[in-house]
């Protein structure tokens, strides 16, 4: 058992979420030689240990201790020294959303009843956004909530509108590459943000935690913001001990293209399946899309019931100014039903883990995969001679990188985002190169582990996932430079500031993935208009 000085966590867990979370916690603690994770669940101890052994994962020095018991029983919580834990993670259970959240509420009540008090903060995985306020009310300041379903819904929309974003989110949420850290650097006091931005050779500053404003985190602050005593700097870095400020490098802003983002064009989007928070997803789309867009909803919920369900969820259908809802009824795994849709005309297709099967990971993923393959087959038969010059309106405002064009053409001009619950299914989807994807449980586990490591990061994630404020974007090279222009990465970052953006990485046409927080930022290199940049930008 941990003595309380190790990174030590309790996890009340269901089995399949637990594996990916344990991996993330182990990777997070690798730099300090490992920590101690205690798993408390109402299952047989030996069974849990067998499940963990089946992961065939090197925990890199982290010890995983399993204890059989209930987080609702104070004696069981005492048995795992809950009061000494640095962070406590309460995972959603296998029940439906309301039952799972009701259980989470009881666990939080149980934790607040620990006589010795809690040393660490509590991270609660919620299933439904509507239940979040009650858990926060009961747990107070100790509680950080991550609404798994809501996060994935918003991410799916972001990734559908910007191909390639799914991989970037995996990089930033996982502990294997670059992630967010917040730290105080007294030697930076008095500097303005535009100088702070290029003061770290091994990190990219993205914001400031303002001491005078109760520790509020400002993402992407103004260049003129002056760091004051007590302020901390939010960065993207490889680890919390891999970066430190250095001398401000010489940068050359130079003359560069002053291209404005092209106007938004109306889009045609298809939702296959019915999700619990579909009303929230529609509101996010309403905020992102141009007037005149269409959202087609294809699922088995009878049409006359849909309006009631959406209204009960809080959606004002008559208030939708940018989106027109088009309803179609049918089963997304029956070819005949899918063939009744104009599948070749959509800009984006989102395959949702349907509410009717979301309790069964295997069943849900099988349905998603079957729908994906059927849609692709129908599209290829309808579009045998693809017009490779034609690209969707959303990209017609600028010359886009070749890897995005390739993905567009492979997709018959529509991007497909599949909600996948099991990481093993993800391998099937990514090998086939037929879909950009969002991997539900793995991304949520990454977010939970990140908030367990540092609860302040939850504010950053909440803003980046929301439809308002700053967001992660992919932008074309021609916004920052001319073809074959020789610049170092710092130069590109400085040019990004003219657009009120923070450039955090890039992707080359030939690369498998984007490079976030690149090394050798001061080293000049030739850039091509086929390159793209990853930025944090204030949404319109």
XYZ file of N, CA and C in Angstrom, residues 383-531:
447
model
N -20.449 6.620 -57.254
C -19.437 7.554 -57.767
C -18.248 6.767 -58.308
N -18.462 5.951 -59.370
C -17.352 5.104 -59.841
C -16.210 5.921 -60.438
N -16.547 7.055 -61.048
C -15.488 7.874 -61.644
C -15.432 9.181 -60.872
N -14.644 9.169 -59.825
C -14.613 10.339 -58.953
C -13.950 11.515 -59.645
N -14.516 12.685 -59.433
C -13.919 13.910 -59.969
C -12.869 14.360 -58.963
N -11.613 14.034 -59.231
C -10.559 14.301 -58.253
C -10.277 15.791 -58.091
N -10.752 16.605 -59.034
C -10.494 18.043 -58.910
C -11.504 18.696 -57.969
N -12.612 18.011 -57.784
C -13.678 18.617 -56.990
C -13.406 18.426 -55.497
N -13.439 19.514 -54.776
C -13.295 19.404 -53.320
C -14.473 20.117 -52.668
N -14.832 19.730 -51.435
C -16.001 20.334 -50.809
C -15.854 21.846 -50.686
N -16.995 22.513 -50.619
C -16.990 23.974 -50.526
C -16.167 24.476 -49.352
N -16.159 23.692 -48.264
C -15.476 24.196 -47.070
C -13.985 24.406 -47.317
N -13.415 23.693 -48.313
C -11.984 23.837 -48.579
C -11.696 24.636 -49.852
N -12.751 25.139 -50.498
C -12.502 25.748 -51.799
C -11.928 27.151 -51.682
N -11.930 27.706 -50.470
C -11.419 29.060 -50.296
C -9.912 29.138 -50.317
N -9.237 27.998 -50.203
C -7.776 28.037 -50.235
C -7.233 26.711 -50.735
N -5.974 26.761 -51.157
C -5.317 25.543 -51.658
C -4.982 24.683 -50.448
N -5.594 23.523 -50.330
C -5.391 22.739 -49.103
C -4.346 21.651 -49.297
N -3.850 21.201 -48.178
C -2.759 20.238 -48.214
C -3.162 18.932 -48.894
N -2.164 18.261 -49.443
C -2.447 17.062 -50.236
C -3.004 15.928 -49.388
N -2.610 15.861 -48.097
C -3.126 14.739 -47.284
C -4.609 14.920 -46.993
N -5.043 16.172 -46.897
C -6.490 16.386 -46.708
C -7.218 16.050 -48.005
N -6.630 16.452 -49.139
C -7.272 16.143 -50.428
C -7.391 14.639 -50.616
N -6.327 13.942 -50.215
C -6.314 12.476 -50.369
C -7.424 11.853 -49.523
N -7.573 12.364 -48.296
C -8.618 11.817 -47.430
C -9.996 12.122 -48.017
N -10.146 13.333 -48.557
C -11.418 13.707 -49.157
C -11.775 12.762 -50.311
N -10.767 12.501 -51.184
C -11.045 11.671 -52.366
C -11.336 10.227 -51.957
N -10.576 9.741 -50.974
C -10.816 8.374 -50.493
C -12.235 8.276 -49.932
N -12.745 9.416 -49.476
C -14.055 9.410 -48.839
C -15.170 9.806 -49.786
N -14.898 9.811 -51.104
C -15.933 10.250 -52.048
C -16.508 11.596 -51.623
N -15.604 12.470 -51.267
C -15.949 13.850 -50.903
C -16.702 13.979 -49.575
N -16.869 12.920 -48.824
C -17.459 13.119 -47.493
C -16.529 12.526 -46.454
N -16.432 13.218 -45.342
C -15.612 12.729 -44.238
C -16.536 11.896 -43.354
N -16.085 10.720 -42.970
C -16.913 9.895 -42.069
C -16.217 9.795 -40.714
N -16.942 10.144 -39.677
C -16.435 10.012 -38.315
C -17.258 8.930 -37.623
N -16.591 7.881 -37.144
C -17.304 6.791 -36.466
C -17.009 6.873 -34.974
N -18.045 6.766 -34.179
C -17.849 6.722 -32.733
C -17.531 5.283 -32.350
N -16.312 5.062 -31.902
C -15.836 3.715 -31.597
C -15.625 3.602 -30.084
N -16.132 2.535 -29.483
C -16.027 2.392 -28.029
C -14.860 1.519 -27.583
N -14.388 0.636 -28.458
C -13.338 -0.311 -28.071
C -12.095 -0.064 -28.932
N -10.936 0.034 -28.291
C -9.706 0.360 -29.029
C -9.352 -0.712 -30.055
N -9.835 -1.956 -29.848
C -9.522 -3.016 -30.832
C -10.246 -2.754 -32.150
N -11.455 -2.181 -32.072
C -12.190 -1.841 -33.297
C -11.467 -0.725 -34.037
N -10.884 0.190 -33.289
C -10.171 1.321 -33.887
C -9.116 0.842 -34.861
N -8.425 -0.256 -34.494
C -7.383 -0.786 -35.386
C -7.974 -1.211 -36.726
N -9.156 -1.805 -36.697
C -9.814 -2.219 -37.943
C -10.151 -1.001 -38.796
N -10.655 0.055 -38.141
C -11.076 1.252 -38.867
C -9.869 1.966 -39.467
N -8.788 2.090 -38.667
C -7.642 2.857 -39.156
C -6.864 2.102 -40.222
N -6.808 0.771 -40.125
C -6.098 -0.015 -41.138
C -6.793 0.122 -42.485
N -8.121 0.162 -42.448
C -8.868 0.205 -43.710
C -8.804 1.581 -44.380
N -8.351 2.602 -43.633
C -8.234 3.978 -44.168
C -9.542 4.447 -44.832
N -10.657 4.011 -44.267
C -11.922 4.429 -44.871
C -12.638 5.442 -43.990
N -12.021 5.804 -42.888
C -12.719 6.725 -42.012
C -11.741 7.449 -41.123
N -11.952 8.721 -40.952
C -11.333 9.392 -39.831
C -12.163 8.886 -38.658
N -11.642 8.855 -37.453
C -12.422 8.221 -36.387
C -12.293 9.012 -35.101
N -13.212 8.774 -34.190
C -13.062 9.264 -32.825
C -13.171 8.041 -31.933
N -12.232 7.894 -31.059
C -12.186 6.702 -30.216
C -12.699 7.058 -28.822
N -13.946 6.719 -28.547
C -14.598 7.207 -27.338
C -13.860 6.916 -26.043
N -13.819 5.640 -25.665
C -13.353 5.370 -24.301
C -11.897 5.748 -24.105
N -11.091 5.621 -25.154
C -9.669 5.941 -24.999
C -9.451 7.443 -24.804
N -10.156 8.260 -25.594
C -10.016 9.715 -25.447
C -10.520 10.176 -24.083
N -11.615 9.582 -23.618
C -12.150 9.954 -22.302
C -11.175 9.539 -21.196
N -10.589 8.338 -21.334
C -9.595 7.899 -20.341
C -8.410 8.864 -20.299
N -7.998 9.326 -21.482
C -6.893 10.286 -21.543
C -7.263 11.585 -20.811
N -8.485 12.065 -21.060
C -8.925 13.306 -20.401
C -9.012 13.112 -18.884
N -9.546 11.959 -18.439
C -9.654 11.685 -16.997
C -8.278 11.640 -16.342
N -7.331 10.967 -17.004
C -5.972 10.861 -16.446
C -5.320 12.236 -16.374
N -5.544 13.063 -17.397
C -4.939 14.401 -17.421
C -5.489 15.262 -16.280
N -6.795 15.176 -16.043
C -7.408 15.959 -14.968
C -6.996 15.393 -13.602
N -6.773 14.073 -13.530
C -6.280 13.475 -12.279
C -4.873 13.990 -11.964
N -4.048 14.150 -12.998
C -2.680 14.664 -12.813
C -2.703 16.122 -12.374
N -3.586 16.930 -12.972
C -3.655 18.349 -12.632
C -5.067 18.841 -12.903
N -5.818 19.094 -11.831
C -7.242 19.402 -12.008
C -7.469 20.720 -12.752
N -6.470 21.624 -12.734
C -6.630 22.916 -13.423
C -6.818 22.742 -14.928
N -6.263 21.636 -15.461
C -6.311 21.421 -16.919
C -7.760 21.231 -17.385
N -8.648 20.882 -16.454
C -10.052 20.694 -16.837
C -10.637 21.978 -17.427
N -10.234 23.149 -16.878
C -10.737 24.439 -17.423
C -10.301 24.615 -18.876
N -9.056 24.212 -19.169
C -8.508 24.355 -20.527
C -9.284 23.459 -21.490
N -9.470 22.179 -21.093
C -10.184 21.227 -21.953
C -11.622 21.679 -22.169
N -12.257 22.177 -21.105
C -13.656 22.613 -21.228
C -13.794 23.703 -22.292
N -12.844 24.653 -22.316
C -12.922 25.721 -23.320
C -12.656 25.186 -24.724
N -11.656 24.326 -24.861
C -11.315 23.815 -26.202
C -12.399 22.892 -26.759
N -13.159 22.221 -25.874
C -14.241 21.348 -26.337
C -15.533 22.132 -26.611
N -15.657 23.335 -26.041
C -16.913 24.087 -26.148
C -17.067 24.712 -27.527
N -18.318 25.156 -27.816
C -18.550 25.779 -29.131
C -18.165 27.250 -29.121
N -17.890 27.812 -27.919
C -17.473 29.211 -27.834
C -16.065 29.276 -27.285
N -15.390 30.404 -27.532
C -14.026 30.576 -27.024
C -12.999 30.010 -27.987
N -11.844 29.638 -27.459
C -10.752 29.139 -28.306
C -10.966 27.684 -28.681
N -10.471 27.312 -29.866
C -10.599 25.931 -30.329
C -9.321 25.509 -31.043
N -9.152 24.207 -31.170
C -8.036 23.649 -31.932
C -8.433 23.624 -33.399
N -7.556 24.120 -34.286
C -7.886 24.185 -35.717
C -6.700 23.731 -36.557
N -6.998 23.348 -37.801
C -5.959 23.056 -38.791
C -6.068 24.132 -39.866
N -4.961 24.836 -40.126
C -4.994 25.943 -41.093
C -3.943 25.711 -42.188
N -4.248 26.181 -43.407
C -3.308 25.976 -44.516
C -2.080 26.876 -44.411
N -0.949 26.400 -44.964
C 0.323 27.125 -44.896
C 0.224 28.508 -45.522
N -0.621 28.662 -46.532
C -0.648 29.938 -47.253
C -1.167 31.094 -46.402
N -1.683 30.808 -45.217
C -2.059 31.888 -44.296
C -0.822 32.538 -43.655
N 0.312 31.813 -43.670
C 1.481 32.250 -42.899
C 2.728 32.508 -43.753
N 2.791 31.924 -44.953
C 4.057 31.981 -45.696
C 3.836 31.800 -47.194
N 4.902 32.043 -47.954
C 4.880 31.819 -49.404
C 5.506 30.456 -49.705
N 5.170 29.881 -50.848
C 5.691 28.563 -51.220
C 7.221 28.564 -51.224
N 7.804 27.534 -50.608
C 9.259 27.332 -50.538
C 9.980 28.425 -49.735
N 9.229 29.188 -48.942
C 9.868 30.206 -48.101
C 10.628 29.519 -46.973
N 11.811 30.070 -46.647
C 12.644 29.474 -45.594
C 12.431 30.244 -44.290
N 11.908 29.539 -43.316
C 11.590 30.156 -42.022
C 11.836 29.159 -40.908
N 12.138 29.667 -39.701
C 12.162 28.752 -38.554
C 10.753 28.730 -37.945
N 10.503 27.777 -37.046
C 9.156 27.618 -36.482
C 8.751 28.851 -35.661
N 9.740 29.465 -34.966
C 9.441 30.693 -34.217
C 8.874 31.768 -35.147
N 9.433 31.887 -36.371
C 8.941 32.887 -37.339
C 7.455 32.648 -37.637
N 7.115 31.355 -37.841
C 5.715 31.015 -38.145
C 4.829 31.366 -36.943
N 5.342 31.078 -35.709
C 4.571 31.396 -34.501
C 4.282 32.897 -34.410
N 5.294 33.721 -34.717
C 5.136 35.182 -34.661
C 4.115 35.646 -35.711
N 4.162 35.044 -36.883
C 3.178 35.396 -37.915
C 1.763 34.988 -37.492
N 1.668 33.843 -36.811
C 0.368 33.393 -36.303
C -0.254 34.409 -35.356
N 0.601 35.124 -34.606
C 0.094 36.124 -33.660
C -0.623 37.270 -34.363
N -0.247 37.533 -35.632
C -0.936 38.595 -36.394
C -2.389 38.201 -36.653
N -2.667 36.896 -36.546
C -4.032 36.388 -36.743
C -4.672 36.012 -35.399
N -4.054 36.471 -34.288
C -4.510 36.141 -32.918
C -4.571 34.629 -32.702
N -3.565 33.924 -33.239
C -3.504 32.460 -33.097
C -2.207 32.060 -32.406
N -2.228 30.865 -31.813
C -0.982 30.263 -31.315
C -0.721 29.027 -32.165
N 0.363 29.064 -32.922
C 0.712 27.913 -33.775
C 1.431 26.896 -32.892
N 0.865 25.692 -32.774
C 1.435 24.703 -31.850
C 2.111 23.527 -32.573
N 1.929 23.435 -33.900
C 2.544 22.313 -34.618
C 2.244 22.387 -36.104
N 2.681 21.366 -36.827
C 2.457 21.331 -38.276
C 2.360 19.891 -38.743
N 1.877 19.743 -39.977
C 1.881 18.414 -40.593
C 2.327 18.570 -42.036
N 3.295 17.755 -42.429
C 3.821 17.794 -43.796
C 3.011 16.830 -44.659
N 2.928 17.080 -45.961
C 2.096 16.238 -46.831
C 2.458 14.762 -46.780
N 3.754 14.464 -46.590
C 4.193 13.064 -46.641
C 4.127 12.382 -45.266
N 3.802 13.164 -44.208
C 3.892 12.628 -42.838
C 2.650 11.827 -42.463
N 2.856 10.842 -41.585
C 1.751 10.022 -41.080
C 0.894 10.795 -40.085
N 1.555 11.730 -39.354
C 0.815 12.469 -38.332
C 1.425 13.858 -38.132
N 0.712 14.684 -37.393
C 1.171 16.045 -37.119
C 2.276 16.023 -36.067
N 3.134 17.039 -36.095
C 4.176 17.202 -35.069
C 3.764 18.382 -34.201
N 3.478 18.100 -32.937
C 3.083 19.145 -31.993
C 4.298 19.500 -31.139
N 4.497 20.793 -30.850
C 5.653 21.266 -30.094
C 6.955 20.744 -30.716
N 7.268 21.147 -31.966
C 8.443 20.590 -32.637
C 9.755 20.972 -31.950
N 10.762 20.112 -32.152
C 12.112 20.432 -31.649
C 12.757 21.435 -32.611
N 13.904 21.983 -32.194
C 14.703 22.894 -33.051
C 13.842 23.995 -33.672
N 13.128 24.707 -32.812
C 12.217 25.754 -33.305
C 12.957 26.911 -33.986
N 14.253 27.060 -33.678
C 15.011 28.189 -34.254
C 15.711 27.808 -35.563
N 15.543 26.531 -35.970
C 16.253 26.069 -37.171
C 15.421 26.348 -38.432
N 15.978 27.122 -39.401
C 15.191 27.428 -40.604
C 14.961 26.177 -41.461
N 13.834 26.146 -42.158
C 13.545 25.065 -43.087
C 12.616 25.614 -44.176
N 12.603 24.946 -45.310
C 11.730 25.377 -46.406
C 10.339 24.791 -46.204
N 9.324 25.629 -46.385
C 7.954 25.187 -46.225
C 7.264 25.144 -47.580
N 6.250 24.299 -47.683
C 5.489 24.170 -48.926
C 4.035 24.565 -48.657
N 3.327 24.978 -49.687
C 1.915 25.328 -49.517
C 1.044 24.094 -49.279
N 1.629 22.894 -49.413
C 0.901 21.666 -49.083
C 0.970 21.336 -47.594
N 1.830 22.068 -46.842
C 1.908 21.867 -45.400
C 0.674 22.485 -44.738
